[in-house]
Amino acid sequence: MQRIAAPMVGGMVTSTVLTLPQEDVWPGDTLGLVEEPGQWLATGTLAEGESQEIHPDDPAQVRLSGDQPRSIRGSVEWVHHAGNRSSTAEVAVDFQHPGPAEAVGPSAEVIVTPSGPSDSVLAAPKSAIVSLSAGLALFIPQGSGKYEVRFAYTGPRTENLVVLRDGVQERTAIVLTGHGALVRAARVSLARRERDRR
């Protein structure tokens, strides 16, 4: 048996290619993957429809759940689509963390930001999203002191933004803050409609 040296000190073999001891090995063959210490992969599953928007090298934020929660920048390493029969896909995000495994924790929250022009998503500040009895909504100025309540289908959230999947078009003006009176008026209007339906 021949000893094969890893190209870096302290690396860890995270996967191997050879499965049978009698397989021949030739110069240039890939025997396994050696990861640099402090290099981590966060893997998880997404709905197949959402995974279509994610590609390798898209930027990501990894929020660790260890003893000292923190947010670390990462990037999408790969996306595995299971095929037509599956409704989910597996996504892996690569990130650096020099600490021990205990500091990383058993799980992490990962937010991927699509970076391609065709994958762009709309987002609004969290302060603009209000909760009404019929769902999450925004207020759209209509001029002359009037506002439209626009219900929106929201997606993932970052620290300050909420992704808008549907309900609002690009470059739509929205009310960002100070909409307490609008919320009260909308709740009264929705309650009146509910009573009228009965």
PDB file of C-alpha atoms in Angstrom:
ATOM      1  CA  MET A   1       0.000   0.000   0.000  1.00  0.00           C
ATOM      2  CA  GLN A   2       1.314   3.414  -0.929  1.00  0.00           C
ATOM      3  CA  ARG A   3       0.928   6.397   1.412  1.00  0.00           C
ATOM      4  CA  ILE A   4      -0.567   9.487  -0.246  1.00  0.00           C
ATOM      5  CA  ALA A   5       0.319  12.844   1.334  1.00  0.00           C
ATOM      6  CA  ALA A   6      -2.325  15.542   1.616  1.00  0.00           C
ATOM      7  CA  PRO A   7      -1.304  18.821  -0.057  1.00  0.00           C
ATOM      8  CA  MET A   8      -1.831  20.785   3.156  1.00  0.00           C
ATOM      9  CA  VAL A   9      -1.021  20.206   6.807  1.00  0.00           C
ATOM     10  CA  GLY A  10      -3.962  19.360   9.039  1.00  0.00           C
ATOM     11  CA  GLY A  11      -6.432  18.838   6.216  1.00  0.00           C
ATOM     12  CA  MET A  12      -9.378  16.501   6.643  1.00  0.00           C
ATOM     13  CA  VAL A  13     -10.560  13.990   4.056  1.00  0.00           C
ATOM     14  CA  THR A  14     -14.273  14.712   3.684  1.00  0.00           C
ATOM     15  CA  SER A  15     -15.076  12.317   0.844  1.00  0.00           C
ATOM     16  CA  THR A  16     -13.375   9.530  -1.063  1.00  0.00           C
ATOM     17  CA  VAL A  17     -13.727   8.320  -4.620  1.00  0.00           C
ATOM     18  CA  LEU A  18     -12.255   4.809  -4.366  1.00  0.00           C
ATOM     19  CA  THR A  19     -14.592   2.206  -2.889  1.00  0.00           C
ATOM     20  CA  LEU A  20     -12.847  -1.104  -3.663  1.00  0.00           C
ATOM     21  CA  PRO A  21      -9.319  -1.932  -2.432  1.00  0.00           C
ATOM     22  CA  GLN A  22      -8.438  -3.681  -5.708  1.00  0.00           C
ATOM     23  CA  GLU A  23      -9.080  -0.605  -7.878  1.00  0.00           C
ATOM     24  CA  ASP A  24      -6.030   0.518  -9.825  1.00  0.00           C
ATOM     25  CA  VAL A  25      -4.690   3.978  -9.084  1.00  0.00           C
ATOM     26  CA  TRP A  26      -2.952   5.997 -11.785  1.00  0.00           C
ATOM     27  CA  PRO A  27      -1.071   9.292 -11.639  1.00  0.00           C
ATOM     28  CA  GLY A  28      -3.539  12.158 -11.779  1.00  0.00           C
ATOM     29  CA  ASP A  29      -6.481  10.151 -10.401  1.00  0.00           C
ATOM     30  CA  THR A  30      -8.668  11.856  -7.807  1.00  0.00           C
ATOM     31  CA  LEU A  31      -8.680   9.812  -4.622  1.00  0.00           C
ATOM     32  CA  GLY A  32     -10.636  12.097  -2.339  1.00  0.00           C
ATOM     33  CA  LEU A  33     -11.377  15.622  -1.252  1.00  0.00           C
ATOM     34  CA  VAL A  34      -9.153  17.221   1.370  1.00  0.00           C
ATOM     35  CA  GLU A  35     -10.689  20.260   3.049  1.00  0.00           C
ATOM     36  CA  GLU A  36      -8.673  23.016   4.670  1.00  0.00           C
ATOM     37  CA  PRO A  37      -9.121  23.318   8.450  1.00  0.00           C
ATOM     38  CA  GLY A  38     -11.798  25.871   9.268  1.00  0.00           C
ATOM     39  CA  GLN A  39     -13.652  25.224   6.012  1.00  0.00           C
ATOM     40  CA  TRP A  40     -17.265  24.169   6.543  1.00  0.00           C
ATOM     41  CA  LEU A  41     -20.255  23.181   4.439  1.00  0.00           C
ATOM     42  CA  ALA A  42     -23.808  23.932   5.551  1.00  0.00           C
ATOM     43  CA  THR A  43     -26.227  21.685   3.638  1.00  0.00           C
ATOM     44  CA  GLY A  44     -30.000  21.713   3.516  1.00  0.00           C
ATOM     45  CA  THR A  45     -32.995  21.140   1.281  1.00  0.00           C
ATOM     46  CA  LEU A  46     -35.172  23.651  -0.547  1.00  0.00           C
ATOM     47  CA  ALA A  47     -38.313  23.405  -2.618  1.00  0.00           C
ATOM     48  CA  GLU A  48     -37.338  22.649  -6.219  1.00  0.00           C
ATOM     49  CA  GLY A  49     -38.967  25.893  -7.405  1.00  0.00           C
ATOM     50  CA  GLU A  50     -36.924  28.042  -5.027  1.00  0.00           C
ATOM     51  CA  SER A  51     -33.685  26.205  -5.778  1.00  0.00           C
ATOM     52  CA  GLN A  52     -33.954  27.192  -9.455  1.00  0.00           C
ATOM     53  CA  GLU A  53     -32.988  30.729  -8.405  1.00  0.00           C
ATOM     54  CA  ILE A  54     -29.786  29.592  -6.668  1.00  0.00           C
ATOM     55  CA  HIS A  55     -26.481  28.904  -8.411  1.00  0.00           C
ATOM     56  CA  PRO A  56     -22.898  28.097  -7.351  1.00  0.00           C
ATOM     57  CA  ASP A  57     -20.939  31.136  -6.140  1.00  0.00           C
ATOM     58  CA  ASP A  58     -24.093  33.047  -5.132  1.00  0.00           C
ATOM     59  CA  PRO A  59     -23.309  34.948  -1.898  1.00  0.00           C
ATOM     60  CA  ALA A  60     -24.797  33.726   1.367  1.00  0.00           C
ATOM     61  CA  GLN A  61     -24.965  34.581   5.060  1.00  0.00           C
ATOM     62  CA  VAL A  62     -24.557  31.736   7.568  1.00  0.00           C
ATOM     63  CA  ARG A  63     -25.949  32.315  11.063  1.00  0.00           C
ATOM     64  CA  LEU A  64     -24.431  29.812  13.441  1.00  0.00           C
ATOM     65  CA  SER A  65     -26.339  28.352  16.374  1.00  0.00           C
ATOM     66  CA  GLY A  66     -23.339  27.560  18.586  1.00  0.00           C
ATOM     67  CA  ASP A  67     -22.402  28.951  21.990  1.00  0.00           C
ATOM     68  CA  GLN A  68     -21.714  32.403  20.511  1.00  0.00           C
ATOM     69  CA  PRO A  69     -24.207  33.026  17.653  1.00  0.00           C
ATOM     70  CA  ARG A  70     -22.694  34.997  14.818  1.00  0.00           C
ATOM     71  CA  SER A  71     -23.194  35.658  11.115  1.00  0.00           C
ATOM     72  CA  ILE A  72     -20.494  34.672   8.600  1.00  0.00           C
ATOM     73  CA  ARG A  73     -20.237  35.319   4.878  1.00  0.00           C
ATOM     74  CA  GLY A  74     -20.217  32.292   2.614  1.00  0.00           C
ATOM     75  CA  SER A  75     -21.076  31.227  -0.911  1.00  0.00           C
ATOM     76  CA  VAL A  76     -23.053  28.467  -2.591  1.00  0.00           C
ATOM     77  CA  GLU A  77     -20.772  25.511  -3.295  1.00  0.00           C
ATOM     78  CA  TRP A  78     -23.235  23.321  -5.206  1.00  0.00           C
ATOM     79  CA  VAL A  79     -26.911  22.676  -5.906  1.00  0.00           C
ATOM     80  CA  HIS A  80     -28.086  19.087  -6.465  1.00  0.00           C
ATOM     81  CA  HIS A  81     -31.435  18.721  -8.218  1.00  0.00           C
ATOM     82  CA  ALA A  82     -32.971  15.345  -7.481  1.00  0.00           C
ATOM     83  CA  GLY A  83     -34.862  15.172 -10.778  1.00  0.00           C
ATOM     84  CA  ASN A  84     -38.429  15.377 -12.002  1.00  0.00           C
ATOM     85  CA  ARG A  85     -39.809  12.989  -9.374  1.00  0.00           C
ATOM     86  CA  SER A  86     -38.604  15.032  -6.409  1.00  0.00           C
ATOM     87  CA  SER A  87     -40.006  18.324  -5.165  1.00  0.00           C
ATOM     88  CA  THR A  88     -36.820  19.268  -3.301  1.00  0.00           C
ATOM     89  CA  ALA A  89     -33.173  20.026  -4.053  1.00  0.00           C
ATOM     90  CA  GLU A  90     -30.088  19.956  -1.830  1.00  0.00           C
ATOM     91  CA  VAL A  91     -27.949  23.081  -1.485  1.00  0.00           C
ATOM     92  CA  ALA A  92     -24.508  23.394   0.121  1.00  0.00           C
ATOM     93  CA  VAL A  93     -23.006  26.680   1.307  1.00  0.00           C
ATOM     94  CA  ASP A  94     -19.268  26.962   1.941  1.00  0.00           C
ATOM     95  CA  PHE A  95     -17.989  29.192   4.772  1.00  0.00           C
ATOM     96  CA  GLN A  96     -14.897  29.740   6.905  1.00  0.00           C
ATOM     97  CA  HIS A  97     -14.866  29.320  10.674  1.00  0.00           C
ATOM     98  CA  PRO A  98     -11.544  28.778  12.481  1.00  0.00           C
ATOM     99  CA  GLY A  99     -13.076  27.644  15.780  1.00  0.00           C
ATOM    100  CA  PRO A 100     -13.818  24.108  17.005  1.00  0.00           C
ATOM    101  CA  ALA A 101     -16.943  22.177  16.015  1.00  0.00           C
ATOM    102  CA  GLU A 102     -18.617  23.119  19.307  1.00  0.00           C
ATOM    103  CA  ALA A 103     -18.444  26.785  18.309  1.00  0.00           C
ATOM    104  CA  VAL A 104     -20.139  26.064  14.987  1.00  0.00           C
ATOM    105  CA  GLY A 105     -23.025  24.094  16.486  1.00  0.00           C
ATOM    106  CA  PRO A 106     -25.190  21.340  14.977  1.00  0.00           C
ATOM    107  CA  SER A 107     -27.233  23.616  12.717  1.00  0.00           C
ATOM    108  CA  ALA A 108     -27.199  27.008  11.029  1.00  0.00           C
ATOM    109  CA  GLU A 109     -29.615  29.401   9.365  1.00  0.00           C
ATOM    110  CA  VAL A 110     -28.477  30.159   5.817  1.00  0.00           C
ATOM    111  CA  ILE A 111     -29.672  33.047   3.647  1.00  0.00           C
ATOM    112  CA  VAL A 112     -28.657  32.885  -0.025  1.00  0.00           C
ATOM    113  CA  THR A 113     -28.768  36.033  -2.158  1.00  0.00           C
ATOM    114  CA  PRO A 114     -29.175  35.261  -5.884  1.00  0.00           C
ATOM    115  CA  SER A 115     -26.576  37.296  -7.750  1.00  0.00           C
ATOM    116  CA  GLY A 116     -27.432  36.877 -11.435  1.00  0.00           C
ATOM    117  CA  PRO A 117     -29.618  39.472 -13.224  1.00  0.00           C
ATOM    118  CA  SER A 118     -32.141  36.783 -14.182  1.00  0.00           C
ATOM    119  CA  ASP A 119     -32.361  35.686 -10.544  1.00  0.00           C
ATOM    120  CA  SER A 120     -32.969  39.119  -9.030  1.00  0.00           C
ATOM    121  CA  VAL A 121     -35.653  39.340  -6.394  1.00  0.00           C
ATOM    122  CA  LEU A 122     -37.629  42.255  -5.005  1.00  0.00           C
ATOM    123  CA  ALA A 123     -37.229  43.121  -1.358  1.00  0.00           C
ATOM    124  CA  ALA A 124     -38.661  45.738   0.972  1.00  0.00           C
ATOM    125  CA  PRO A 125     -37.469  47.035   4.357  1.00  0.00           C
ATOM    126  CA  LYS A 126     -39.035  45.153   7.268  1.00  0.00           C
ATOM    127  CA  SER A 127     -40.491  48.439   8.516  1.00  0.00           C
ATOM    128  CA  ALA A 128     -42.708  48.636   5.404  1.00  0.00           C
ATOM    129  CA  ILE A 129     -44.412  45.256   6.015  1.00  0.00           C
ATOM    130  CA  VAL A 130     -47.511  45.316   8.234  1.00  0.00           C
ATOM    131  CA  SER A 131     -49.539  42.418   9.582  1.00  0.00           C
ATOM    132  CA  LEU A 132     -53.288  42.564   8.941  1.00  0.00           C
ATOM    133  CA  SER A 133     -55.989  39.963   9.487  1.00  0.00           C
ATOM    134  CA  ALA A 134     -55.887  38.980   5.801  1.00  0.00           C
ATOM    135  CA  GLY A 135     -52.072  38.654   5.679  1.00  0.00           C
ATOM    136  CA  LEU A 136     -48.898  40.684   5.298  1.00  0.00           C
ATOM    137  CA  ALA A 137     -49.292  43.919   3.371  1.00  0.00           C
ATOM    138  CA  LEU A 138     -47.718  47.183   2.261  1.00  0.00           C
ATOM    139  CA  PHE A 139     -49.247  50.621   1.720  1.00  0.00           C
ATOM    140  CA  ILE A 140     -48.996  52.101  -1.782  1.00  0.00           C
ATOM    141  CA  PRO A 141     -49.445  55.921  -2.104  1.00  0.00           C
ATOM    142  CA  GLN A 142     -52.185  56.771  -4.620  1.00  0.00           C
ATOM    143  CA  GLY A 143     -51.960  60.553  -4.412  1.00  0.00           C
ATOM    144  CA  SER A 144     -54.339  63.088  -2.815  1.00  0.00           C
ATOM    145  CA  GLY A 145     -53.760  61.538   0.608  1.00  0.00           C
ATOM    146  CA  LYS A 146     -55.074  58.115  -0.432  1.00  0.00           C
ATOM    147  CA  TYR A 147     -53.302  54.787   0.007  1.00  0.00           C
ATOM    148  CA  GLU A 148     -53.882  51.297  -1.318  1.00  0.00           C
ATOM    149  CA  VAL A 149     -53.428  48.234   0.881  1.00  0.00           C
ATOM    150  CA  ARG A 150     -51.426  45.739  -1.187  1.00  0.00           C
ATOM    151  CA  PHE A 151     -51.168  42.194   0.153  1.00  0.00           C
ATOM    152  CA  ALA A 152     -47.876  40.505  -0.674  1.00  0.00           C
ATOM    153  CA  TYR A 153     -46.559  36.949  -0.762  1.00  0.00           C
ATOM    154  CA  THR A 154     -43.267  37.196   1.107  1.00  0.00           C
ATOM    155  CA  GLY A 155     -40.164  35.016   1.052  1.00  0.00           C
ATOM    156  CA  PRO A 156     -36.973  34.782   3.133  1.00  0.00           C
ATOM    157  CA  ARG A 157     -35.951  37.587   5.482  1.00  0.00           C
ATOM    158  CA  THR A 158     -32.574  39.102   6.176  1.00  0.00           C
ATOM    159  CA  GLU A 159     -31.753  41.357   9.105  1.00  0.00           C
ATOM    160  CA  ASN A 160     -33.409  44.392   7.484  1.00  0.00           C
ATOM    161  CA  LEU A 161     -35.195  43.177   4.332  1.00  0.00           C
ATOM    162  CA  VAL A 162     -38.106  40.935   3.357  1.00  0.00           C
ATOM    163  CA  VAL A 163     -38.172  39.269  -0.067  1.00  0.00           C
ATOM    164  CA  LEU A 164     -41.408  39.974  -1.984  1.00  0.00           C
ATOM    165  CA  ARG A 165     -42.408  36.960  -4.080  1.00  0.00           C
ATOM    166  CA  ASP A 166     -45.611  38.436  -5.479  1.00  0.00           C
ATOM    167  CA  GLY A 167     -48.020  41.356  -5.104  1.00  0.00           C
ATOM    168  CA  VAL A 168     -45.691  44.294  -5.784  1.00  0.00           C
ATOM    169  CA  GLN A 169     -43.962  45.307  -9.010  1.00  0.00           C
ATOM    170  CA  GLU A 170     -40.457  46.740  -9.305  1.00  0.00           C
ATOM    171  CA  ARG A 171     -40.120  50.496  -8.619  1.00  0.00           C
ATOM    172  CA  THR A 172     -43.485  50.666  -6.828  1.00  0.00           C
ATOM    173  CA  ALA A 173     -43.520  53.452  -4.228  1.00  0.00           C
ATOM    174  CA  ILE A 174     -44.334  52.139  -0.737  1.00  0.00           C
ATOM    175  CA  VAL A 175     -44.752  53.662   2.721  1.00  0.00           C
ATOM    176  CA  LEU A 176     -41.691  52.763   4.796  1.00  0.00           C
ATOM    177  CA  THR A 177     -42.507  54.054   8.287  1.00  0.00           C
ATOM    178  CA  GLY A 178     -45.041  56.034  10.278  1.00  0.00           C
ATOM    179  CA  HIS A 179     -48.077  54.159   8.972  1.00  0.00           C
ATOM    180  CA  GLY A 180     -49.828  53.600  12.319  1.00  0.00           C
ATOM    181  CA  ALA A 181     -52.949  55.532  11.262  1.00  0.00           C
ATOM    182  CA  LEU A 182     -53.057  53.608   7.960  1.00  0.00           C
ATOM    183  CA  VAL A 183     -52.867  50.286   9.789  1.00  0.00           C
ATOM    184  CA  ARG A 184     -55.727  51.256  12.110  1.00  0.00           C
ATOM    185  CA  ALA A 185     -57.882  52.395   9.170  1.00  0.00           C
ATOM    186  CA  ALA A 186     -57.133  49.209   7.225  1.00  0.00           C
ATOM    187  CA  ARG A 187     -58.027  47.014  10.225  1.00  0.00           C
ATOM    188  CA  VAL A 188     -61.338  48.843  10.662  1.00  0.00           C
ATOM    189  CA  SER A 189     -62.108  48.453   6.942  1.00  0.00           C
ATOM    190  CA  LEU A 190     -61.248  44.725   6.962  1.00  0.00           C
ATOM    191  CA  ALA A 191     -63.369  44.139  10.087  1.00  0.00           C
ATOM    192  CA  ARG A 192     -66.308  45.946   8.428  1.00  0.00           C
ATOM    193  CA  ARG A 193     -65.990  43.727   5.335  1.00  0.00           C
ATOM    194  CA  GLU A 194     -65.963  40.621   7.503  1.00  0.00           C
ATOM    195  CA  ARG A 195     -69.183  41.740   9.237  1.00  0.00           C
ATOM    196  CA  ASP A 196     -70.837  42.501   5.878  1.00  0.00           C
ATOM    197  CA  ARG A 197     -70.031  39.006   4.620  1.00  0.00           C
ATOM    198  CA  ARG A 198     -71.844  37.468   7.554  1.00  0.00           C
TER     199      ARG A 198
END
